[in-house]
C-alpha positions as semicolon CSV with decimal commas, in nm:
position;residue;x (nm);y (nm);z (nm)
1;X;0,000;0,000;0,000
2;X;0,134;0,342;-0,098
3;X;0,056;0,573;0,192
4;X;-0,072;0,925;0,136
5;X;0,215;1,174;0,190
6;X;0,163;1,339;0,526
7;X;0,228;1,688;0,391
8;X;-0,055;1,636;0,141
9;X;-0,318;1,573;0,409
10;X;-0,380;1,941;0,505
11;X;-0,395;2,030;0,135
12;X;-0,655;1,762;0,071
13;X;-0,866;1,890;0,357
14;X;-0,841;2,246;0,228
15;X;-0,959;2,140;-0,120
16;X;-1,264;1,978;0,038
17;X;-1,333;2,278;0,262
18;X;-1,323;2,510;-0,040
19;X;-1,565;2,283;-0,223
20;X;-1,805;2,297;0,068
21;X;-1,776;2,674;0,107
22;X;-1,855;2,723;-0,262
23;X;-2,183;2,537;-0,214
24;X;-2,101;2,258;-0,459
25;X;-2,253;1,991;-0,234
26;X;-2,565;2,190;-0,144
27;X;-2,807;2,104;-0,429
28;X;-3,006;1,786;-0,368
29;X;-2,971;1,690;-0,734
30;X;-2,591;1,692;-0,697
31;X;-2,609;1,477;-0,384
32;X;-2,843;1,230;-0,556
33;X;-2,602;1,199;-0,845
34;X;-2,314;1,121;-0,608
35;X;-2,526;0,859;-0,428
36;X;-2,615;0,693;-0,758
37;X;-2,249;0,700;-0,851
38;X;-2,169;0,527;-0,522
39;X;-2,422;0,258;-0,614
40;X;-2,260;0,224;-0,957
41;X;-1,917;0,201;-0,797
42;X;-2,040;-0,091;-0,590
43;X;-2,235;-0,260;-0,868
44;X;-1,970;-0,237;-1,139
45;X;-1,685;-0,346;-0,912
46;X;-1,862;-0,601;-0,692
47;X;-1,628;-0,884;-0,789
48;X;-1,320;-0,669;-0,734
49;X;-1,441;-0,574;-0,386
50;X;-1,520;-0,936;-0,300
51;X;-1,173;-1,039;-0,418
52;X;-1,008;-0,767;-0,210
53;X;-1,200;-0,878;0,100
54;X;-1,093;-1,236;0,033
55;X;-0,731;-1,128;-0,001
56;X;-0,735;-0,926;0,321
57;X;-0,953;-1,145;0,542
58;X;-1,010;-1,471;0,360
59;X;-1,374;-1,363;0,366
60;X;-1,604;-1,611;0,190
61;X;-1,774;-1,469;-0,115
62;X;-2,121;-1,516;0,032
63;X;-2,027;-1,319;0,344
64;X;-1,878;-1,042;0,130
65;X;-2,199;-0,996;-0,067
66;X;-2,431;-1,048;0,231
67;X;-2,259;-0,814;0,473
68;X;-2,072;-0,559;0,263
69;X;-2,127;-0,528;-0,113
70;X;-2,503;-0,582;-0,113
71;X;-2,596;-0,345;0,172
72;X;-2,384;-0,059;0,036
73;X;-2,547;-0,085;-0,305
74;X;-2,901;-0,117;-0,166
75;X;-2,864;0,166;0,085
76;X;-2,698;0,410;-0,155
77;X;-2,999;0,371;-0,385
78;X;-3,240;0,406;-0,091
79;X;-3,070;0,729;0,019
80;X;-3,103;0,876;-0,329
81;X;-3,473;0,788;-0,327
82;X;-3,547;0,923;0,022
83;X;-3,319;1,227;0,028
84;X;-3,577;1,490;-0,062
85;X;-3,804;1,376;0,219
86;X;-3,521;1,379;0,475
87;X;-3,399;1,722;0,373
88;X;-3,727;1,910;0,352
89;X;-3,783;2,190;0,606
90;X;-4,017;2,118;0,897
91;X;-4,284;2,360;1,013
92;X;-4,315;2,369;1,392
93;X;-4,644;2,380;1,583
94;X;-4,653;2,690;1,804
95;X;-4,911;2,900;1,994
96;X;-5,143;3,108;1,777
97;X;-4,966;3,437;1,851
98;X;-4,636;3,297;1,712
99;X;-4,772;3,137;1,394
100;X;-4,700;3,445;1,183
101;X;-4,331;3,407;1,267
102;X;-4,302;3,109;1,030
103;X;-4,104;2,889;1,274
104;X;-3,911;2,637;1,063
105;X;-3,639;2,380;1,117
106;X;-3,391;2,333;0,833
107;X;-3,153;2,041;0,795
108;X;-2,811;2,190;0,732
109;X;-2,484;2,019;0,642
110;X;-2,217;2,023;0,909
111;X;-1,932;2,077;0,664
112;X;-1,617;1,875;0,595
113;X;-1,605;1,547;0,787
114;X;-1,359;1,270;0,867
115;X;-1,449;0,900;0,851
116;X;-1,209;0,654;1,015
117;X;-1,298;0,295;0,929
118;X;-1,170;-0,041;1,060
119;X;-1,037;-0,354;0,893
120;X;-1,296;-0,618;0,987
121;X;-1,578;-0,499;0,760
122;X;-1,381;-0,240;0,565
123;X;-1,632;-0,179;0,289
124;X;-1,961;-0,134;0,475
125;X;-1,792;0,050;0,763
126;X;-1,629;0,306;0,533
127;X;-1,904;0,351;0,274
128;X;-2,201;0,347;0,511
129;X;-2,084;0,666;0,685
130;X;-1,995;0,800;0,342
131;X;-2,347;0,766;0,204
132;X;-2,467;0,949;0,516
133;X;-2,219;1,230;0,455
134;X;-2,310;1,253;0,086
135;X;-2,681;1,263;0,166
136;X;-2,620;1,539;0,418
137;X;-2,428;1,752;0,169
138;X;-2,094;1,717;0,346
139;X;-1,750;1,672;0,198
140;X;-1,562;1,374;0,343
141;X;-1,219;1,222;0,389
142;X;-1,215;0,846;0,443
143;X;-0,918;0,705;0,635
144;X;-0,927;0,331;0,567
145;X;-0,742;0,076;0,776
146;X;-0,392;-0,014;0,667
147;X;-0,457;-0,366;0,802
148;X;-0,690;-0,428;0,504
149;X;-0,454;-0,301;0,231
150;X;-0,617;-0,464;-0,070
151;X;-0,950;-0,303;0,001
152;X;-0,787;0,031;0,081
153;X;-0,589;0,045;-0,241
154;X;-0,892;-0,060;-0,446
155;X;-1,115;0,207;-0,294
156;X;-0,848;0,476;-0,335
157;X;-0,818;0,387;-0,702
158;X;-1,190;0,358;-0,778
159;X;-1,351;0,635;-0,574
160;X;-1,226;0,929;-0,786
161;X;-1,355;0,755;-1,099
162;X;-1,710;0,771;-0,968
163;X;-1,735;1,048;-0,707
164;X;-1,628;1,412;-0,725
165;X;-1,264;1,414;-0,602
166;X;-1,296;1,774;-0,492
167;X;-1,551;1,655;-0,233
168;X;-1,454;1,296;-0,143
169;X;-1,106;1,154;-0,089
170;X;-0,941;0,843;0,051
171;X;-0,637;0,863;0,279
172;X;-0,408;0,560;0,298
173;X;-0,176;0,520;0,593
174;X;-0,116;0,414;0,950
175;X;-0,066;0,588;1,282
176;X;0,135;0,889;1,151
177;X;-0,126;0,966;0,887
178;X;-0,424;0,938;1,121
179;X;-0,236;1,143;1,380
180;X;-0,195;1,422;1,127
181;X;-0,562;1,399;1,034
182;X;-0,662;1,435;1,398
183;X;-0,450;1,747;1,440
184;X;-0,676;1,921;1,189
185;X;-1,019;2,067;1,254
186;X;-1,317;1,872;1,119
187;X;-1,688;1,944;1,138
188;X;-1,767;1,587;1,243
189;X;-1,566;1,269;1,299
190;X;-1,717;0,925;1,251
191;X;-1,499;0,651;1,401
192;X;-1,559;0,276;1,404
193;X;-1,328;0,066;1,618
194;X;-1,239;0,002;1,981
195;X;-1,270;0,203;2,299
196;X;-0,897;0,254;2,350
197;X;-0,850;0,430;2,016
198;X;-1,186;0,605;2,056
199;X;-1,053;0,782;2,365
200;X;-0,755;0,911;2,166
201;X;-0,985;1,034;1,889
202;X;-1,228;1,192;2,135
203;X;-0,942;1,377;2,307
204;X;-0,817;1,509;1,973
205;X;-1,169;1,611;1,869
206;X;-1,223;1,794;2,198
207;X;-0,944;2,038;2,113
208;X;-1,159;2,164;1,826
209;X;-1,498;2,097;1,989
210;X;-1,565;1,855;1,705
211;X;-1,877;1,638;1,739
212;X;-1,830;1,262;1,715
213;X;-2,002;0,942;1,625
214;X;-1,828;0,648;1,795
215;X;-1,926;0,304;1,670
216;X;-1,751;0,072;1,914
217;X;-1,807;-0,282;2,032
218;X;-1,756;-0,461;2,360
219;X;-1,870;-0,794;2,494
220;X;-2,219;-0,856;2,358
221;X;-2,383;-1,123;2,575
222;X;-2,637;-1,393;2,493
223;X;-2,893;-1,520;2,745
224;X;-3,040;-1,869;2,707
225;X;-3,317;-1,961;2,952
226;X;-3,424;-2,288;2,789
227;X;-3,772;-2,176;2,682
228;X;-3,669;-2,130;2,318
229;X;-3,576;-2,424;2,094
230;X;-3,219;-2,503;2,206
231;X;-3,115;-2,659;1,875
232;X;-3,231;-2,357;1,677
233;X;-3,078;-2,116;1,928
234;X;-2,745;-2,299;1,896
235;X;-2,758;-2,288;1,517
236;X;-2,833;-1,917;1,509
237;X;-2,578;-1,807;1,767
238;X;-2,303;-2,025;1,619
239;X;-2,362;-1,869;1,278
240;X;-2,317;-1,531;1,445
241;X;-1,989;-1,646;1,594
242;X;-1,836;-1,797;1,280
243;X;-1,929;-1,510;1,047
244;X;-1,602;-1,334;0,957
245;X;-1,443;-1,566;1,216
246;X;-1,614;-1,372;1,493
247;X;-1,439;-1,049;1,393
248;X;-1,746;-0,828;1,409
249;X;-1,859;-0,590;1,680
250;X;-2,202;-0,753;1,714
251;X;-2,079;-1,112;1,741
252;X;-2,211;-1,308;2,040
253;X;-1,924;-1,273;2,288
254;X;-2,033;-1,507;2,567
255;X;-2,345;-1,703;2,662
256;X;-2,518;-1,685;2,998
257;X;-2,706;-2,015;3,007
258;X;-2,912;-2,165;3,287
259;X;-2,692;-2,419;3,456
260;X;-2,922;-2,712;3,387
261;X;-2,927;-2,627;3,014
262;X;-2,551;-2,591;2,958
263;X;-2,483;-2,949;2,846
264;X;-2,781;-2,951;2,611
265;X;-2,667;-2,624;2,455
266;X;-2,307;-2,745;2,421
267;X;-2,425;-3,061;2,243
268;X;-2,654;-2,859;2,015
269;X;-2,366;-2,628;1,922
270;X;-2,161;-2,932;1,821
271;X;-2,444;-3,059;1,602
272;X;-2,479;-2,717;1,439
273;X;-2,102;-2,695;1,382
274;X;-2,088;-3,035;1,216
275;X;-2,379;-2,944;0,988
276;X;-2,203;-2,621;0,886
277;X;-1,863;-2,780;0,832
278;X;-1,886;-3,153;0,762
279;X;-1,530;-3,148;0,624
280;X;-1,391;-2,919;0,895
281;X;-1,395;-2,543;0,934
282;X;-1,034;-2,426;0,895
283;X;-1,041;-2,401;0,516
284;X;-1,395;-2,266;0,498
285;X;-1,390;-1,963;0,730
286;X;-1,245;-1,616;0,720
287;X;-0,892;-1,591;0,856
288;X;-0,788;-1,398;1,164
289;X;-0,666;-1,063;1,033
290;X;-0,308;-1,067;1,165
291;X;-0,048;-1,274;1,349
292;X;-0,089;-1,044;1,649
293;X;-0,461;-1,109;1,680
294;X;-0,410;-1,479;1,612
295;X;-0,159;-1,500;1,895
296;X;-0,389;-1,301;2,124
297;X;-0,676;-1,547;2,068
298;X;-0,453;-1,848;2,128
299;X;-0,335;-1,684;2,449
300;X;-0,692;-1,633;2,572
301;X;-0,767;-1,999;2,506
302;X;-0,450;-2,120;2,676
303;X;-0,533;-1,925;2,993
304;X;-0,900;-2,017;3,026
305;X;-1,009;-2,226;3,323
306;X;-1,311;-2,348;3,128
307;X;-1,340;-2,682;2,948
308;X;-1,311;-2,692;2,570
309;X;-1,614;-2,873;2,426
310;X;-1,481;-2,877;2,071
311;X;-1,254;-2,678;1,841
312;X;-0,939;-2,494;1,932
313;X;-0,724;-2,599;1,637
314;X;-0,536;-2,336;1,438
315;X;-0,309;-2,334;1,132
316;X;-0,018;-2,136;0,994
317;X;-0,250;-1,937;0,765
318;X;-0,409;-1,767;1,070
319;X;-0,703;-2,005;1,062
320;X;-0,887;-2,063;1,388
321;X;-1,156;-2,324;1,441
322;X;-1,490;-2,237;1,601
323;X;-1,430;-2,316;1,967
324;X;-1,687;-2,371;2,242
325;X;-1,572;-2,350;2,603
326;X;-1,806;-2,446;2,889
327;X;-1,800;-2,385;3,265
328;X;-1,649;-2,041;3,226
329;X;-1,680;-1,825;3,537
330;X;-1,615;-1,468;3,648
331;X;-1,247;-1,374;3,627
332;X;-1,172;-1,608;3,337
333;X;-0,946;-1,494;3,052
334;X;-1,238;-1,527;2,809
335;X;-1,434;-1,265;3,000
336;X;-1,154;-1,005;3,021
337;X;-1,197;-0,828;2,687
338;X;-1,396;-0,845;2,367
339;X;-1,294;-1,177;2,212
340;X;-1,327;-1,070;1,848
341;X;-1,269;-1,423;1,726
342;X;-1,445;-1,761;1,691
343;X;-1,432;-1,857;2,061
344;X;-1,766;-1,879;2,243
345;X;-1,762;-1,921;2,623
346;X;-2,061;-2,071;2,804
347;X;-2,114;-1,915;3,145
348;X;-2,360;-2,113;3,360
349;X;-2,595;-1,911;3,584
350;X;-2,863;-2,019;3,827
351;X;-3,140;-1,786;3,706
352;X;-3,232;-1,514;3,460
353;X;-3,205;-1,276;3,753
354;X;-2,840;-1,374;3,794
355;X;-2,786;-1,320;3,421
356;X;-2,934;-0,970;3,442
357;X;-2,715;-0,890;3,741
358;X;-2,408;-1,020;3,555
359;X;-2,481;-0,799;3,254
360;X;-2,569;-0,494;3,462
361;X;-2,239;-0,511;3,651
362;X;-2,041;-0,473;3,329
363;X;-1,996;-0,210;3,058
364;X;-2,301;-0,150;2,842
365;X;-2,283;-0,380;2,538
366;X;-2,348;-0,284;2,178
367;X;-2,618;-0,550;2,161
368;X;-2,783;-0,793;2,402
369;X;-2,916;-1,118;2,259
370;X;-3,165;-1,341;2,440
371;X;-3,317;-1,671;2,333
372;X;-3,641;-1,694;2,528
373;X;-4,015;-1,741;2,481
374;X;-4,090;-1,613;2,830
375;X;-4,277;-1,282;2,820
376;X;-4,172;-1,188;3,171
377;X;-3,806;-1,244;3,083
378;X;-3,842;-1,027;2,773
379;X;-4,007;-0,751;2,977
380;X;-3,733;-0,769;3,241
381;X;-3,458;-0,740;2,979
382;X;-3,631;-0,447;2,809
383;X;-3,685;-0,261;3,137
384;X;-3,379;-0,350;3,344
385;X;-3,083;-0,377;3,108
386;X;-2,896;-0,122;2,899
387;X;-2,752;-0,194;2,555
388;X;-2,734;-0,027;2,217
389;X;-2,971;-0,287;2,068
390;X;-3,175;-0,575;2,209
391;X;-3,256;-0,878;1,992
392;X;-3,467;-1,175;2,089
393;X;-3,420;-1,521;1,937
394;X;-3,164;-1,448;1,666
395;X;-2,837;-1,264;1,608
396;X;-2,730;-0,990;1,365
397;X;-3,080;-0,923;1,236
398;X;-3,079;-0,572;1,384
399;X;-2,836;-0,494;1,101
400;X;-3,084;-0,598;0,833
401;X;-3,372;-0,370;0,935
402;X;-3,294;-0,044;0,759
403;X;-3,555;0,148;0,952
404;X;-3,401;0,078;1,295
405;X;-3,118;0,285;1,447
406;X;-2,796;0,097;1,511
407;X;-2,537;0,210;1,764
408;X;-2,406;0,178;2,117
409;X;-2,439;0,339;2,456
410;X;-2,162;0,429;2,698
411;X;-1,855;0,210;2,641
412;X;-2,007;0,069;2,321
413;X;-2,023;0,414;2,163
414;X;-2,272;0,685;2,079
415;X;-2,452;0,808;1,772
416;X;-2,662;0,601;1,534
417;X;-2,644;0,487;1,175
418;X;-2,813;0,317;0,878
419;X;-3,001;0,523;0,618
420;X;-3,183;0,817;0,783
421;X;-2,976;0,777;1,099
422;X;-2,652;0,790;0,897
423;X;-2,777;1,111;0,736
424;X;-2,867;1,259;1,074
425;X;-2,507;1,225;1,196
426;X;-2,388;1,481;0,944
427;X;-2,662;1,744;0,961
428;X;-2,776;1,978;1,232
429;X;-3,117;2,131;1,297
430;X;-3,112;2,500;1,215
431;X;-3,405;2,687;1,371
432;X;-3,534;2,984;1,173
433;X;-3,789;3,260;1,247
434;X;-3,919;3,537;1,022
435;X;-4,102;3,783;1,251
436;X;-4,324;4,025;1,059
437;X;-4,383;4,389;1,137
438;X;-4,743;4,303;1,222
439;X;-4,626;4,106;1,528
440;X;-4,521;4,427;1,704
441;X;-4,845;4,459;1,898
442;X;-4,775;4,123;2,066
443;X;-4,418;4,223;2,147
444;X;-4,476;4,573;2,284
445;X;-4,501;4,450;2,642
446;X;-4,128;4,363;2,648
447;X;-4,003;4,719;2,607
448;X;-3,914;4,970;2,883
449;X;-4,041;5,144;3,078
450;X;-4,112;4,832;3,289
451;X;-4,446;4,901;3,458
452;X;-4,648;4,697;3,706
453;X;-4,899;4,617;3,432
454;X;-4,622;4,470;3,216
455;X;-4,484;4,272;3,508
456;X;-4,831;4,135;3,577
457;X;-4,850;4,013;3,217
458;X;-4,547;3,788;3,272
459;X;-4,632;3,669;3,624
460;X;-5,007;3,616;3,599
461;X;-5,152;3,381;3,495
462;X;-4,835;3,177;3,411
463;X;-4,693;3,160;3,763
464;X;-5,039;3,126;3,918
465;X;-5,125;2,809;3,725
466;X;-5,191;2,518;3,961
467;X;-4,947;2,227;3,927
468;X;-5,133;1,896;3,930
469;X;-5,051;1,628;4,183
470;X;-4,804;1,364;4,068
471;X;-4,958;1,018;4,030
472;X;-4,661;0,860;4,211
473;X;-4,624;1,135;4,472
474;X;-4,513;1,034;4,820
475;X;-4,504;1,235;5,140
476;X;-4,175;1,307;5,312
């Protein structure tokens, strides 16, 4: 990968800022054209993108089209179709005496933005924020991960053939390049990655009071209470764990299973595994992205006090078998950090209440999964847990519903994305009033001299209005 010269980075930003200031990105027709060009970029180079993802990650072709190529194409077209509705001004309901002021909320572009994308899903996690920025009328720099060099080089080569290079650019590089980017002022930064780097980015953004979207991860738990079909639950959660070899922020990280159901679940996971990979998994799955991550995963497995049910084999090509570990307890190596690999620990608990307490004592996850048919359990999880998303009886499907917001809370990030929510990241609500001369009679009471009659206007009746009793009021 040929990195972008560091001294070129401020110049690139200045080109984009000038484009924005000139109003090039303002017309909706221009934005629609760029969105359609993004769809064409994806459509006409689908095989090239799939090949790049295979070269970087060993990603199976089906996973590339299901999770990256297809969604970018579909959502770019959807944005072009829905843009006029998203961008139209909104008239606000106000009291009668303010109606002549024409109170309106306009959606306005934030300006020139920075997108920092990761290596695990490099296409969707760079181009999804981009279609939001395009829709919003922003200019954007995309800093792609150097750990996925084939994708990065391909995008850097193709993007200027389809999108206006005075408005959208790709930066290739590592730590020095992203450090230089973060020294500059941006009107919004969208970062996808981990909490450690997010803190560095947030600190850099704070120097310029730059707003952020942080799409992070964490340890997304699964609860299994035994009321849902165990075999189907095992099949669904294992698929979530083997997709991209578990290198996805919404992968099931560990399973809180009722103690009496642990053996049944472990056996069902083995049946599901064997049906997925009758000839073995090592040559059929995505690879672990780097030797460092491969070594980290092996280290976690070597230190666990749990019992390996099946899996655990690796190869010299950074392959790693799906691995189920049972009888994992608090303090185990597999519960220290986000696993981000195809290891799934089973943590036995005595009750759903214990599972809720376990989750609540930890950082807020990006998503909480629960396999249950019990209505009371569902209500308890909705009311008493905190997570970016909550999904019952499957995994990953929150990503397929375009109309739902996706994002974290607390340690798992903040801000939302997908279609309208991606657009909303890069616009702000601009309130506007147009107060006519005829409104002067309503405003006269504000002017000096301040008389008792004018004071009475502001204090009565407003401050004499009786406050109703609270339904849940208690005496002290």
